[in-house]
Structure formats: C-alpha cells, structure tokens
Short mmCIF file of C-alpha atoms (C1' of nucleotides) in Angstrom, two decimals:
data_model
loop_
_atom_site.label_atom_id
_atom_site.label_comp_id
_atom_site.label_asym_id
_atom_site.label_seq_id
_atom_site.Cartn_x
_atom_site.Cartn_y
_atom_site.Cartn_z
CA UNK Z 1 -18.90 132.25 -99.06
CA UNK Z 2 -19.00 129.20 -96.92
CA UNK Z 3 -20.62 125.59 -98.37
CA UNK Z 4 -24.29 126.25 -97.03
CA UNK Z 5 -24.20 122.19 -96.27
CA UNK Z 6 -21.72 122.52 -93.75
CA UNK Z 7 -23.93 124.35 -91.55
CA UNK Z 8 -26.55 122.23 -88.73
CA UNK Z 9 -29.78 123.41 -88.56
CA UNK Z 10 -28.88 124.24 -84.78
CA UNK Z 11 -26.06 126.09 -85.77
CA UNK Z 12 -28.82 128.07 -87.73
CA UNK Z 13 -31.17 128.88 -84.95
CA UNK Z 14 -28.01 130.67 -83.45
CA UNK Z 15 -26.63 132.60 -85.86
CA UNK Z 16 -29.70 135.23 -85.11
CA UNK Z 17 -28.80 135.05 -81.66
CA UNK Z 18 -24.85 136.20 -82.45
CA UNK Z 19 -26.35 138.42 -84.45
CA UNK Z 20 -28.54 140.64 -82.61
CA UNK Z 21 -25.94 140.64 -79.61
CA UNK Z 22 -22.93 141.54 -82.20
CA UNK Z 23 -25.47 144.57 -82.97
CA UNK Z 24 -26.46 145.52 -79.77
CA UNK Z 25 -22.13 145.90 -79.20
CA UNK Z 26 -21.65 147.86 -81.85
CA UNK Z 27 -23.98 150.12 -80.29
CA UNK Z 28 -22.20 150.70 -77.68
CA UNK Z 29 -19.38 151.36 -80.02
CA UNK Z 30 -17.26 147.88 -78.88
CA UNK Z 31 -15.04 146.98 -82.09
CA UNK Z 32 -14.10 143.16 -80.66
CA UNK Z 33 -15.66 140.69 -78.76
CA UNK Z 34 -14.88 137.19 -77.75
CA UNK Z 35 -16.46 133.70 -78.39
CA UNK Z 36 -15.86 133.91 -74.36
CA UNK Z 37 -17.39 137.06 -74.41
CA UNK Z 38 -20.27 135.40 -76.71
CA UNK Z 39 -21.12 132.21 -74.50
CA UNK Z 40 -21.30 133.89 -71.67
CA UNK Z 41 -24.14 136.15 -72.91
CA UNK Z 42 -25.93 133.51 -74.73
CA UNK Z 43 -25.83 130.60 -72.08
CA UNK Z 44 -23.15 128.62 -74.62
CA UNK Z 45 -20.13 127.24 -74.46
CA UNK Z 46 -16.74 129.52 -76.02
CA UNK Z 47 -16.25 126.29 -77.97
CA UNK Z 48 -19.56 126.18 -79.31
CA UNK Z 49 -19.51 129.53 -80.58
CA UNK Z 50 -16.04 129.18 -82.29
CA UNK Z 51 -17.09 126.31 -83.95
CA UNK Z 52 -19.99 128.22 -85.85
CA UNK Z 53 -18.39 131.80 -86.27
CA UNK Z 54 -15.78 129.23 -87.95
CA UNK Z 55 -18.30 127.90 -90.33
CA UNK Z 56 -19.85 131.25 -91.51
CA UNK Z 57 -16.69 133.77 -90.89
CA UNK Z 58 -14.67 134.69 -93.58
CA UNK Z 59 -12.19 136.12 -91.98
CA UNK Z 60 -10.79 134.69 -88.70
CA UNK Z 61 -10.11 135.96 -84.60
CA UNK Z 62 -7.10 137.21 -83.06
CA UNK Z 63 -6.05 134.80 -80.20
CA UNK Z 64 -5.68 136.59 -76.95
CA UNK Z 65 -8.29 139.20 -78.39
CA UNK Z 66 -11.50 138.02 -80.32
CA UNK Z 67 -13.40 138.37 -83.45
CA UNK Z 68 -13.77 142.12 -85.36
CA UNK Z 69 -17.83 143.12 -84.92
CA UNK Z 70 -18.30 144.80 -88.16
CA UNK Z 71 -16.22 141.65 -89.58
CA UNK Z 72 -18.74 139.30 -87.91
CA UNK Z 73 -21.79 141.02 -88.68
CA UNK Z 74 -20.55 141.48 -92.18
CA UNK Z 75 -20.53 137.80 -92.46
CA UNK Z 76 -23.28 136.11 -90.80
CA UNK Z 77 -25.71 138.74 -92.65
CA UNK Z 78 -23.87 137.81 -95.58
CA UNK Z 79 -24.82 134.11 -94.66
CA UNK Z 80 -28.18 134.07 -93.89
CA UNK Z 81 -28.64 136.00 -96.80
CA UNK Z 82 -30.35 139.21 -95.21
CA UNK Z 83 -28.36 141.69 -97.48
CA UNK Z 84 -31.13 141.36 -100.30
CA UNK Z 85 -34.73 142.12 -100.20
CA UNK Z 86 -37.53 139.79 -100.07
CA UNK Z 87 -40.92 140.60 -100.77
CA UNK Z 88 -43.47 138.63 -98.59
CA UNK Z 89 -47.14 138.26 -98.42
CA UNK Z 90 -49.58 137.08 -96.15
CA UNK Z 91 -52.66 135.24 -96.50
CA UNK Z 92 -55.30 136.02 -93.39
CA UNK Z 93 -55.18 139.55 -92.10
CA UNK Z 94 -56.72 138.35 -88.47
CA UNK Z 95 -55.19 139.37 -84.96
CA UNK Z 96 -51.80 136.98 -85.99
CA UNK Z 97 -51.33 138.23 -89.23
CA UNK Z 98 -51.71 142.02 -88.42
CA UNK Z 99 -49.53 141.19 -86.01
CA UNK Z 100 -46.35 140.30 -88.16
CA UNK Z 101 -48.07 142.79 -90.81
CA UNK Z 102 -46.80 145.76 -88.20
CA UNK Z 103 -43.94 143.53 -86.49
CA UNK Z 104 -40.65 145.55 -87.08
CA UNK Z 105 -38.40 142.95 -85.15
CA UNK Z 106 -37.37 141.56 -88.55
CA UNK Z 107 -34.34 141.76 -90.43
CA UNK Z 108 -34.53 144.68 -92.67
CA UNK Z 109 -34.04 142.66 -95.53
CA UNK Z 110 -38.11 141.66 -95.36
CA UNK Z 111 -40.58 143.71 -96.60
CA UNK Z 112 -44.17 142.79 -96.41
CA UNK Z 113 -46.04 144.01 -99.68
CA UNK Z 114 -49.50 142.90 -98.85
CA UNK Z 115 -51.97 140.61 -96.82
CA UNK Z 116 -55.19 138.98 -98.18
CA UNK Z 117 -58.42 138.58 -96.74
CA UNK Z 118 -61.16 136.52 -97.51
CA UNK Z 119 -62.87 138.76 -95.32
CA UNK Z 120 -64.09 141.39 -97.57
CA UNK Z 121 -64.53 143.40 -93.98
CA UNK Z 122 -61.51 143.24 -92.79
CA UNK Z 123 -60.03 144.45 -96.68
CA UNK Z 124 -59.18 147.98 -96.90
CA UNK Z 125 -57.80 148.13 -100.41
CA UNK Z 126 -54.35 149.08 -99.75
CA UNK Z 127 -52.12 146.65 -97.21
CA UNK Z 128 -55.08 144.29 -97.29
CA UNK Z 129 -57.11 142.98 -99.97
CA UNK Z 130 -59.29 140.16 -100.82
CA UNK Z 131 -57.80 136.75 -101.48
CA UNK Z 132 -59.38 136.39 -105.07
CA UNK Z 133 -56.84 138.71 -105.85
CA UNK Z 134 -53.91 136.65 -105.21
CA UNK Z 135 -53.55 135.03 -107.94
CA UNK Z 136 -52.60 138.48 -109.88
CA UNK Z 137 -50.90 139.80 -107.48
CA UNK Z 138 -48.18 136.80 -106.57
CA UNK Z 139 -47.87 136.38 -110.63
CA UNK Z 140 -47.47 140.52 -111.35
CA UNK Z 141 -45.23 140.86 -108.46
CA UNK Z 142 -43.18 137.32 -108.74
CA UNK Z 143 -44.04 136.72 -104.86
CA UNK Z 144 -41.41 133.89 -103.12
CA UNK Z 145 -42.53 133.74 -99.77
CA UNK Z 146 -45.72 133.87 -98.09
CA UNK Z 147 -47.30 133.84 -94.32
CA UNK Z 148 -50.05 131.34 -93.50
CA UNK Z 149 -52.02 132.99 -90.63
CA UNK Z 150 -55.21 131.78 -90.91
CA UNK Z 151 -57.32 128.75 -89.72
CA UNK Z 152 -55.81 125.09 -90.08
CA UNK Z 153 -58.91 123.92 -92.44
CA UNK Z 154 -58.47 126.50 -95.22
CA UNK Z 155 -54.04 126.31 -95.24
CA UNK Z 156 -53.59 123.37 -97.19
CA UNK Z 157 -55.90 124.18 -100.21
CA UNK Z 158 -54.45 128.02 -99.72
CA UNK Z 159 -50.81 126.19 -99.64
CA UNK Z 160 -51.67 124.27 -103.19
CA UNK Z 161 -52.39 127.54 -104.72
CA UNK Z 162 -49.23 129.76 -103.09
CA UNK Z 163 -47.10 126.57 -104.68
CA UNK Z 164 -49.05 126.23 -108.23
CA UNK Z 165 -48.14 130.58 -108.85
CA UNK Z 166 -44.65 129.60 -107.83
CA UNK Z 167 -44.25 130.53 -104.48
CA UNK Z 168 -41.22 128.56 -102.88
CA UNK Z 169 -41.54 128.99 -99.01
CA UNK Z 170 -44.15 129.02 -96.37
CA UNK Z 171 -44.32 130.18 -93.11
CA UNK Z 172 -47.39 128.21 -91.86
CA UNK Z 173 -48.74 129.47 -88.88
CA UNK Z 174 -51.76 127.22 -89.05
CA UNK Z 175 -52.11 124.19 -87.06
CA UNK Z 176 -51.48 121.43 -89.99
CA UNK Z 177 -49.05 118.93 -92.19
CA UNK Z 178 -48.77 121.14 -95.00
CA UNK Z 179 -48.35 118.76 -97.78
CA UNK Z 180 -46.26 120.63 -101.00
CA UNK Z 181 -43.80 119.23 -103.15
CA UNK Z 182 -40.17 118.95 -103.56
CA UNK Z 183 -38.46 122.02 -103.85
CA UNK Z 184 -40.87 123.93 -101.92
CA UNK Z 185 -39.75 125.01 -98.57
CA UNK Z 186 -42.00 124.94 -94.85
CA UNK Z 187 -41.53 126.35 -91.59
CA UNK Z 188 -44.36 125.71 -89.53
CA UNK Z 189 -44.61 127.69 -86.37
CA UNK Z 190 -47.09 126.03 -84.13
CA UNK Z 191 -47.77 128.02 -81.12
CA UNK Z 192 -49.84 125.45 -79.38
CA UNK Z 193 -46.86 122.88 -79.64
CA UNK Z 194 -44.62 125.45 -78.15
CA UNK Z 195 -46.76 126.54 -75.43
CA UNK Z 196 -47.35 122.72 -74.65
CA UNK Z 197 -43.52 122.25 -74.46
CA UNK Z 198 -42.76 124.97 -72.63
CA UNK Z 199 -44.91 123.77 -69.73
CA UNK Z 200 -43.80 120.40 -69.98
CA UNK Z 201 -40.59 121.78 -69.18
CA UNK Z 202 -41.42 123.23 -66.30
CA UNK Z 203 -43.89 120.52 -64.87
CA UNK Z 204 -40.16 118.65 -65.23
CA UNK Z 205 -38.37 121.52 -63.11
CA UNK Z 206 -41.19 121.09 -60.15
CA UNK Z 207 -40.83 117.11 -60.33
CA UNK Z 208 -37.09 117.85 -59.63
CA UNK E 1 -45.76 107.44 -66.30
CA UNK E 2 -42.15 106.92 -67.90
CA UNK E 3 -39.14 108.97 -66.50
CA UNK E 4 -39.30 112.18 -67.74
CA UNK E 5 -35.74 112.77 -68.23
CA UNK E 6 -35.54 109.98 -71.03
CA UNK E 7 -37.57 112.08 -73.68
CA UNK E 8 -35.37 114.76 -75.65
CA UNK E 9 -36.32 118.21 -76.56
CA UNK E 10 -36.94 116.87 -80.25
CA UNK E 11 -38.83 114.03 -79.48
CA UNK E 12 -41.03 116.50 -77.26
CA UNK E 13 -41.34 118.74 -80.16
CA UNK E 14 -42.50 115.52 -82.11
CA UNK E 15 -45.37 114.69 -79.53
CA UNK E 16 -47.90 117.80 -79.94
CA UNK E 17 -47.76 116.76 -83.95
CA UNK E 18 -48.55 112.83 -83.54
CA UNK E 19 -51.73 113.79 -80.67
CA UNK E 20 -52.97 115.84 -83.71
CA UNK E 21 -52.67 113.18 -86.04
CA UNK E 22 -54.55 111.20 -83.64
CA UNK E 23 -57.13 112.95 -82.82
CA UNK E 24 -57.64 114.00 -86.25
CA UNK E 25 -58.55 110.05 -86.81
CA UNK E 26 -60.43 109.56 -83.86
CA UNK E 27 -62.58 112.10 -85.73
CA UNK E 28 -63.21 109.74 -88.76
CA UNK E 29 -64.05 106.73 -85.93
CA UNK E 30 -60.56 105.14 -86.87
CA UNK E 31 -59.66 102.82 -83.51
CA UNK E 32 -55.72 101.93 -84.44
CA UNK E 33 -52.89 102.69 -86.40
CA UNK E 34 -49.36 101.94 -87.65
CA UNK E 35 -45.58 103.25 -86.94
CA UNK E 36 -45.90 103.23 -90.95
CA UNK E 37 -48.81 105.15 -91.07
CA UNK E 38 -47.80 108.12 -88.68
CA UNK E 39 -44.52 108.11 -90.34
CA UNK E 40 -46.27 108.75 -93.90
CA UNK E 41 -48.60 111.42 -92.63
CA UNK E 42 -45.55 113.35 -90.55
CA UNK E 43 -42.66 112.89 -93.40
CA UNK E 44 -40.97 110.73 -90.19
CA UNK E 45 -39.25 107.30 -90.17
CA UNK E 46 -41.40 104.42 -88.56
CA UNK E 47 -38.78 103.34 -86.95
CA UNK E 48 -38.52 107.10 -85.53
CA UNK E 49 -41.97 107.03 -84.45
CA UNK E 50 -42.25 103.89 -82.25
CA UNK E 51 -39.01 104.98 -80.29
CA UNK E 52 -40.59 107.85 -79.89
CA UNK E 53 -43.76 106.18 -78.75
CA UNK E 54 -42.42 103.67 -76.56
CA UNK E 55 -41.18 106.38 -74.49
CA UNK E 56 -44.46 107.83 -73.24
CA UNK E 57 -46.87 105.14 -74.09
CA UNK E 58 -47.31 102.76 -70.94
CA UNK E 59 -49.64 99.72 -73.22
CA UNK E 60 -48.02 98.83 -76.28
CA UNK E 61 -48.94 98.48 -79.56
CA UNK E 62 -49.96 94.78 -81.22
CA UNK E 63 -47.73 93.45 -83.91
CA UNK E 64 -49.45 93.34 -87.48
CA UNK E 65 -52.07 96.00 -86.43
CA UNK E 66 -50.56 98.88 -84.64
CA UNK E 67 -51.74 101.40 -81.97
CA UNK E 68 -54.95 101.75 -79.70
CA UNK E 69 -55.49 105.26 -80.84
CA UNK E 70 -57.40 106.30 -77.86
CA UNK E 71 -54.67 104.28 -75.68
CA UNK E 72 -51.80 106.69 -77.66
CA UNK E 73 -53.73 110.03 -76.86
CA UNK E 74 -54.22 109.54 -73.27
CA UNK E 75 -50.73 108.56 -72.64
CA UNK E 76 -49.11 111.31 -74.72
CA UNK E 77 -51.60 113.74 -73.29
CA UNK E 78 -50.79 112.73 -69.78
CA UNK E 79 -47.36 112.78 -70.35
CA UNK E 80 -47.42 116.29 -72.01
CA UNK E 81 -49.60 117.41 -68.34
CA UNK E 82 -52.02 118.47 -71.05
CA UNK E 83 -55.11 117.30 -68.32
CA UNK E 84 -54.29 119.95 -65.93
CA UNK E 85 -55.67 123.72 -66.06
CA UNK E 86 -52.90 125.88 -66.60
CA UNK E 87 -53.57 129.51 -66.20
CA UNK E 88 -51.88 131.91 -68.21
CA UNK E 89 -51.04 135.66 -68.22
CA UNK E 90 -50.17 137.84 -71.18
CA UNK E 91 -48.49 140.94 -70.98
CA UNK E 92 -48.36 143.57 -74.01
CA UNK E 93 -51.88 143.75 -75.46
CA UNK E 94 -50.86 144.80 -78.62
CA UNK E 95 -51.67 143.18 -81.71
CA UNK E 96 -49.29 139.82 -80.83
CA UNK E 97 -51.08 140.00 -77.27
CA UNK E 98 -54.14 139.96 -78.99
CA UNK E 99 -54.06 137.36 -80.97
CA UNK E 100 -52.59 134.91 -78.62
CA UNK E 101 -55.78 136.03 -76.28
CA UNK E 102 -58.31 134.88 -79.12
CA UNK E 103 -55.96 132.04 -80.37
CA UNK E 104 -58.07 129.02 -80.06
CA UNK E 105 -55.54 126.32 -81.16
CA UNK E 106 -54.15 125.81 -78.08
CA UNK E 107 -54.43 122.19 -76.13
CA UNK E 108 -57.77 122.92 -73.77
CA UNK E 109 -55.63 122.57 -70.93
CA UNK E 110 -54.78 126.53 -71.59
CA UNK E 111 -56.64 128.97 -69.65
CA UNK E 112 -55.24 132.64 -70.42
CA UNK E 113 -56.66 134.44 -67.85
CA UNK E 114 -55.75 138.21 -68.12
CA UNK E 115 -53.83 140.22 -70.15
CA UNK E 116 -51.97 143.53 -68.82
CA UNK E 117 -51.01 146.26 -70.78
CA UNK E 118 -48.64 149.81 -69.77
CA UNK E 119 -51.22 151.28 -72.39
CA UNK E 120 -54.28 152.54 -70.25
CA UNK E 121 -56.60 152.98 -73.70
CA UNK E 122 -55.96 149.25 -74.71
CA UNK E 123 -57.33 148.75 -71.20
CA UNK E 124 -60.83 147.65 -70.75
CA UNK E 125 -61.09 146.57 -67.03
CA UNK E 126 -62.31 142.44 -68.14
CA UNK E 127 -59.98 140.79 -69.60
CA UNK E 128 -57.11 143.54 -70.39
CA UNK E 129 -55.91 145.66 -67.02
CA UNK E 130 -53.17 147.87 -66.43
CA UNK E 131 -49.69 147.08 -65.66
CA UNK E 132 -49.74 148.38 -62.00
CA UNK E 133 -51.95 145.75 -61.09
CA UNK E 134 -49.95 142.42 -62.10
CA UNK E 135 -48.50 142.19 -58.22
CA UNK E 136 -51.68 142.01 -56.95
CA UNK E 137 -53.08 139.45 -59.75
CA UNK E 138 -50.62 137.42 -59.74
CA UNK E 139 -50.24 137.07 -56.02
CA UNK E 140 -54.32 136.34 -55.73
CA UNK E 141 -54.72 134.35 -58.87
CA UNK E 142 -50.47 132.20 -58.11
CA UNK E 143 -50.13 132.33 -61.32
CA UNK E 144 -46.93 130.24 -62.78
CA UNK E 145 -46.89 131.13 -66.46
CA UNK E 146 -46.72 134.40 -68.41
CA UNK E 147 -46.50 135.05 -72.31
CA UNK E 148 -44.08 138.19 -72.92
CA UNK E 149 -45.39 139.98 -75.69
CA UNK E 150 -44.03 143.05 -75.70
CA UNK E 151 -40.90 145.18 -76.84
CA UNK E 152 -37.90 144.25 -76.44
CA UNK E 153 -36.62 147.14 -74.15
CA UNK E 154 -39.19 146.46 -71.30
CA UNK E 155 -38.65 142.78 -71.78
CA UNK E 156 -36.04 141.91 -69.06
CA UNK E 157 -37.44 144.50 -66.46
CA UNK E 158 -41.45 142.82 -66.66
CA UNK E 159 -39.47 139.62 -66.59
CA UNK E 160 -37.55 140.34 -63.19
CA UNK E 161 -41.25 141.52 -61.98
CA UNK E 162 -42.71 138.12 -63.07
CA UNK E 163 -39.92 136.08 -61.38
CA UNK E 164 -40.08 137.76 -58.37
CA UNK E 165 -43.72 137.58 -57.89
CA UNK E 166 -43.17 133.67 -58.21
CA UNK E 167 -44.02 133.21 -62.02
CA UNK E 168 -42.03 129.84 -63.27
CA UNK E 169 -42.52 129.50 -67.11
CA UNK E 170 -42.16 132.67 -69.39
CA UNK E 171 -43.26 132.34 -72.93
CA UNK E 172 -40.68 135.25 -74.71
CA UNK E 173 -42.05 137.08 -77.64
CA UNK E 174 -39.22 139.85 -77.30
CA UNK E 175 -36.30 139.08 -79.53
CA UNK E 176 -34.42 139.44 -75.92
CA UNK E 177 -31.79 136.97 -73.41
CA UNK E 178 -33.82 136.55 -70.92
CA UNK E 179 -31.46 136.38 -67.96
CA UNK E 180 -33.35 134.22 -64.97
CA UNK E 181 -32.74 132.36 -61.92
CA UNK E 182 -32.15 128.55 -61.44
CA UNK E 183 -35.68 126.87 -61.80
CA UNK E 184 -37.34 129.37 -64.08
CA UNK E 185 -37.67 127.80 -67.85
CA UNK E 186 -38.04 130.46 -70.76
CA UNK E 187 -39.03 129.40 -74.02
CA UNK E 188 -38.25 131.92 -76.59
CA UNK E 189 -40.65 132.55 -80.02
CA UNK E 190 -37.83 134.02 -81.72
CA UNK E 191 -40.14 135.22 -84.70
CA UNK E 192 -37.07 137.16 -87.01
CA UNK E 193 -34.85 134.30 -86.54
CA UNK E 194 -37.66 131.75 -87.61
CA UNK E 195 -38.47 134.19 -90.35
CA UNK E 196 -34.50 134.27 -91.38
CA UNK E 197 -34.03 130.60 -91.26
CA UNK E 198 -36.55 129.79 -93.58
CA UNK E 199 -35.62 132.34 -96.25
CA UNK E 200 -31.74 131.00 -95.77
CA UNK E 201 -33.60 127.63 -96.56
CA UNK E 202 -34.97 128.50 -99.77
CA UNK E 203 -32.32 130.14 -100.52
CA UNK E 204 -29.86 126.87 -100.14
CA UNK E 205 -32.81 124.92 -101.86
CA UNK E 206 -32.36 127.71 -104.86
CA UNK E 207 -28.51 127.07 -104.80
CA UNK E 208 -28.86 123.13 -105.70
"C1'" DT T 1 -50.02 80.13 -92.78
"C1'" DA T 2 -48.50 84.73 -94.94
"C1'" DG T 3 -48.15 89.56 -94.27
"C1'" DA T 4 -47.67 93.37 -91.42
"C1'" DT T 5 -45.91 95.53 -87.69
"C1'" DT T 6 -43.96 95.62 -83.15
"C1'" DG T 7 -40.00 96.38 -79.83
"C1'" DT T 8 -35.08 95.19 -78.88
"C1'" DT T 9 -30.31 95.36 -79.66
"C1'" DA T 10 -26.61 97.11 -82.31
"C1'" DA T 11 -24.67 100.41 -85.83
"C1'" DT T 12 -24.35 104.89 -87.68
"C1'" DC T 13 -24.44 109.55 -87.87
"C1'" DG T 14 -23.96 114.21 -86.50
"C1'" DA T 15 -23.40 117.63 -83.09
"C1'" DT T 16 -21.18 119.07 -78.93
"C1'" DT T 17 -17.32 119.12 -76.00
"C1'" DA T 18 -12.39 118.52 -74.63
"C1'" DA T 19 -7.52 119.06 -75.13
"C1'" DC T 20 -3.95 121.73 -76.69
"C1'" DA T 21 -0.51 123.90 -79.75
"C1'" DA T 22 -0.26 128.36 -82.04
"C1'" DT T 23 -0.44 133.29 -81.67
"C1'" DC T 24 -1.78 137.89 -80.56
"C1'" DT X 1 7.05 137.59 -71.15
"C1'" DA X 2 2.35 136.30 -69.19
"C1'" DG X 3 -2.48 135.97 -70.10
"C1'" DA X 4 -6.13 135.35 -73.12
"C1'" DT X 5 -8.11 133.44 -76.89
"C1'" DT X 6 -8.00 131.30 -81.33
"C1'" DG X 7 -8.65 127.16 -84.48
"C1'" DT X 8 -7.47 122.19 -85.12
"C1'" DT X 9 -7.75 117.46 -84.10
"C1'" DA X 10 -9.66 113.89 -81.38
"C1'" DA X 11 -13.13 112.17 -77.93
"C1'" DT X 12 -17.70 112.02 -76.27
"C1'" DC X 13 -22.38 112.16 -76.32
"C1'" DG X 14 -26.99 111.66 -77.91
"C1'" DA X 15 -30.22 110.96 -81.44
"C1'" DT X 16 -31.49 108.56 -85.54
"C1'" DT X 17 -31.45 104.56 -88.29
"C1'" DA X 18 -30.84 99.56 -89.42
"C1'" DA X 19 -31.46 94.71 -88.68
"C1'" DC X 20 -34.27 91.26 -87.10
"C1'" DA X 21 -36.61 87.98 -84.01
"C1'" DA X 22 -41.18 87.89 -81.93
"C1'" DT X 23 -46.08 88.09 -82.53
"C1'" DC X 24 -50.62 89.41 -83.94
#
DNA sequence: TAGATTGTTAATCGATTAACAATC
DNA sequence: TAGATTGTTAATCGATTAACAATC
C-alpha cells in the first residue's frame, strides 16, 4: 500500500466521499467511472480527484475511459483501513450516544460492543451498563477506540481513564480541549462550532 | 467589523474554540491574556493565534500583556453573528433529531424551534409535528435554517422542499450530496467519514 | 530598564490548479 | 483516426510560520 504520509488530511475527508458514490455505481451495476465523472458529482475539480485516486490507487485509469469501480473501492477501503474490525465503546448512553449506538451509516468495519452509563437508570445490563464497569470491560475486551458523548465537565477526567486502560483514540463529542498524551489520537466533533460556522456562512451569502 | 471575505474556513473553524477558551476565563474573573497563552491551551502556534485574531478583533491587544478578554469575546462573537436569534428547524425526530433538540451546547444565539417528523407516533403536537405541516411553518415562522437528520434516501427530496419554501442554510446529517441552488450553503456532519478518519489516524499513529 | 508580547513584513510550506504529452 | 481521459511536471494560490522592530 501507499506511504500513509503522502496523504493531506483534506485528501482524507474525501476519500469517504469517492467512496460512498463509487458504491452507490456499483449499484447500479456501472463497472467504470471517470475522475470527470467524479468531480462533477462531488462539486470538485477532475484534477483534484486524479490527484488523490493517484495517492491511494494501486492500480491506475485507462485514458479515454476511467478508473475500474471494484478496483477503486478495493483500494480506498483498503486505505482507510475499513477491511478489519474495530470494536468501539461509548461512554454516556444519552440522546447523542444512543444515537450513534443505533446509527448504521458507518462503515461495516465498526462494531459498537457497548455504552456506559453513569446513570444507573438509563443501564439495562446488556448494550448499556454502568461506567464503574469500564475499567473491566476495556481491559477484558482490549478496547481501542471509544465515543465521548457526554457533558464537557466529566470528558476530560473520563478521557484520563480511556488513555490509562490503553485506549488509543477518541471521538470526543463533548464541548472541550481534551488534553491526552502523545500517541493517543482525538477527533473532536463539536456540533456547536459547526452549527456556528455554518451560519456564518450564510450571514456571508446575504451580505453578498 | 473586518471584511468577511479575509477569514478562511480554518481560521473560522478556529474561532468557536478560542470564544470558549475565553469565556471559560472570564469565569475565573481573569481580565487579559496572551497569543502564548491561547496557543498553549489550543495545541496552536502564537504566532497562529494573533493572525487569527487580528482578523476579527477591531481594538488590539497591548504589547507585554496581551488581550482585553471581554474586548476578544465581543468581537469574535459579533463577527461569528452569534448576537442574533437564529431559529432553527429539525427534521427526522429520531434519536439524532432528538438529541440535537435537547443539545444545550450550542452558542445562545440558537433557537430550534420545531422539529417535524414523517413518523405520526414520534409526533406530539408541541415541539415535534408532522411532516405535512413544514409548508405552512416555515412560511409563518420564515424560517432560514434547517438541520437534516434523517435517512439518507429522503434526504435530497426534504431538501428540495426546504429550498423551495425559502430555507438558506441546511445542516446535513444524511451521508448524502446535497445538490442546491446558487445562494443556499450546506454544511455536511459527515458522521462515518469522521468516524473513518480517525480510526485511519490511529492506525498511521500505530504504523510509526 | 528588562521582559514579555504585540503586529508587520517576508519566507516557507503544502495543497490546488493548469498545461500537456501519452494512451486507450 | 478522433475524442476522452489519464498521470506527470510545473505554476499558482493560500495558509502557516519566522523574524523582528515597536511598545507596554
């Protein structure tokens, strides 16, 4: 495979993108498609999309035709690394994290095992269970990866305990810096941020 | 205020994180502080932060001592239009839905006013209604902004109804493109791909 | 004054885009 | 062959970083 360096994190946010469309094709039973093709669906440009199908395809295109699907979807998977199981928990079974508990947009390579509660209410003993028990659990099942749904005040001491039973990347949902250190791995999703951007972007549109 | 145009999308995404910070030591009764500081704090350069800062702040800060922090919020707030009511729609009032409707993190500028649903038993006549009646809502109420949270399928179709009925800012839950007219922004939550780029991260950090 | 930090101007870096020969 | 599209090499663009004089 590919160097992983070579790859921008932008490049990385689209690779999904190709994906899903490259699925939704073979569908239909298409067997090529073109970067062309591509861009146009995605708002990009051809050369944009050459440039990172180059960086994760094995193989290559046929000028004058395109790229094979299967080929393509063979080797971005194959990239991001979705051809192997992960097992993921999460910590805070409210609204959010029931949610992505019964979310089945994800790539079929994530399964998650369990979500914890501090709630002993909202714990029903089998997808859900009280957060004492995490410590167990994550060692027993060798957890990697865990979900942070739950309020910004309790994440970072909830973070220093993921990272102490080895847990190497976090999903933070909640509304703070996670502090953790090297080697560990954070992708905070902050809603409010998004929401604020998204309608900063379209006071900008009305000033036009 | 400054020109709009001048700020870039990752700057933007930097602003919601440093009025946080701020805030956050307004709490504690703290009156300035330093590039250096908010660097440390965000894992940013200083250098990094006062570009950013000079952008939307119209005072500046004093050599030797730093920023007026209350001076910092109000500009960044009033350049993010975070001291306007916004009223927001949701549609899908599924478990997503939900939990957006109950989030409290967002900026208090936020006002989700109704959420509509194609399922008449999630219905409950307050503050979730049926689908049929988002014409008539929307038209009374001119609402401009709309989260999407529901499947992907029904995704473009609710988003054609939206645009027609004058909506202007979609927040896009459904892994979906979107396709909309000129003048309509769409910010897509992409939750798989966010999902799929951190696990490719740890997986590159593994790799080292 | 000495130390810290600002904001400006210039340099660097990385990503996107353009141009085009090669090829199906 | 003509048309479409690829991948390479070079140019452009924009964002980040560095250097440093000014100033509290």
């Amino acid at each position: 495979m590919k160097e992983r360096t070579s790859v921008s994190n932008a490049c990385l946010a689209r690779l999904p993108r190709y994906l899903r469309l490259l699925k939704d094709r073979r569908e239909s039973d298409i067997k090529t498609i073109s970067s062309t093709d591509i861009a146009r669906e995605l708002k990009l440009k051809p050369i944009q999309v050459r440039k990172d199908l180059a960086l994760v395809n094995e193989g290559s295109g046929k000028p004058g035709v395109g790229f094979e699907i299967n080929d393509l979807i063979y080797n971005i998977e194959n990239y991001l690394g979705v051809r192997t199981k992960k097992n993921v928990i999460i910590i805070g079974a409210g609204r959010l994290g029931q949610a992505l508990m019964n979310y089945n947009g994800f790539e079929n390579d994530i399964q998650i095992v369990m979500a914890f509660d501090k709630d002993k209410r909202k714990c029903n003993d089998k997808n859900i269970i009280y957060i004492d028990r995490l410590e167990e659990f994550v060692k027993k099942k060798r957890i990697k990866v865990a979900v942070l749904t739950i309020p910004g005040d309790d994440a970072q001491s909830i973070c220093d305990r993921l990272v102490r039973l080895g847990v190497k990347a976090i999903w933070n949902f909640a509304p703070t810096n996670l502090k953790v250190p090297e080697g560990v791995v954070v992708k905070n999703e902050d809603l409010s941020a998004s929401l604020t951007m998204l309608l900063n972007k379209l006071k900008y549109e009305e000033d036009k």
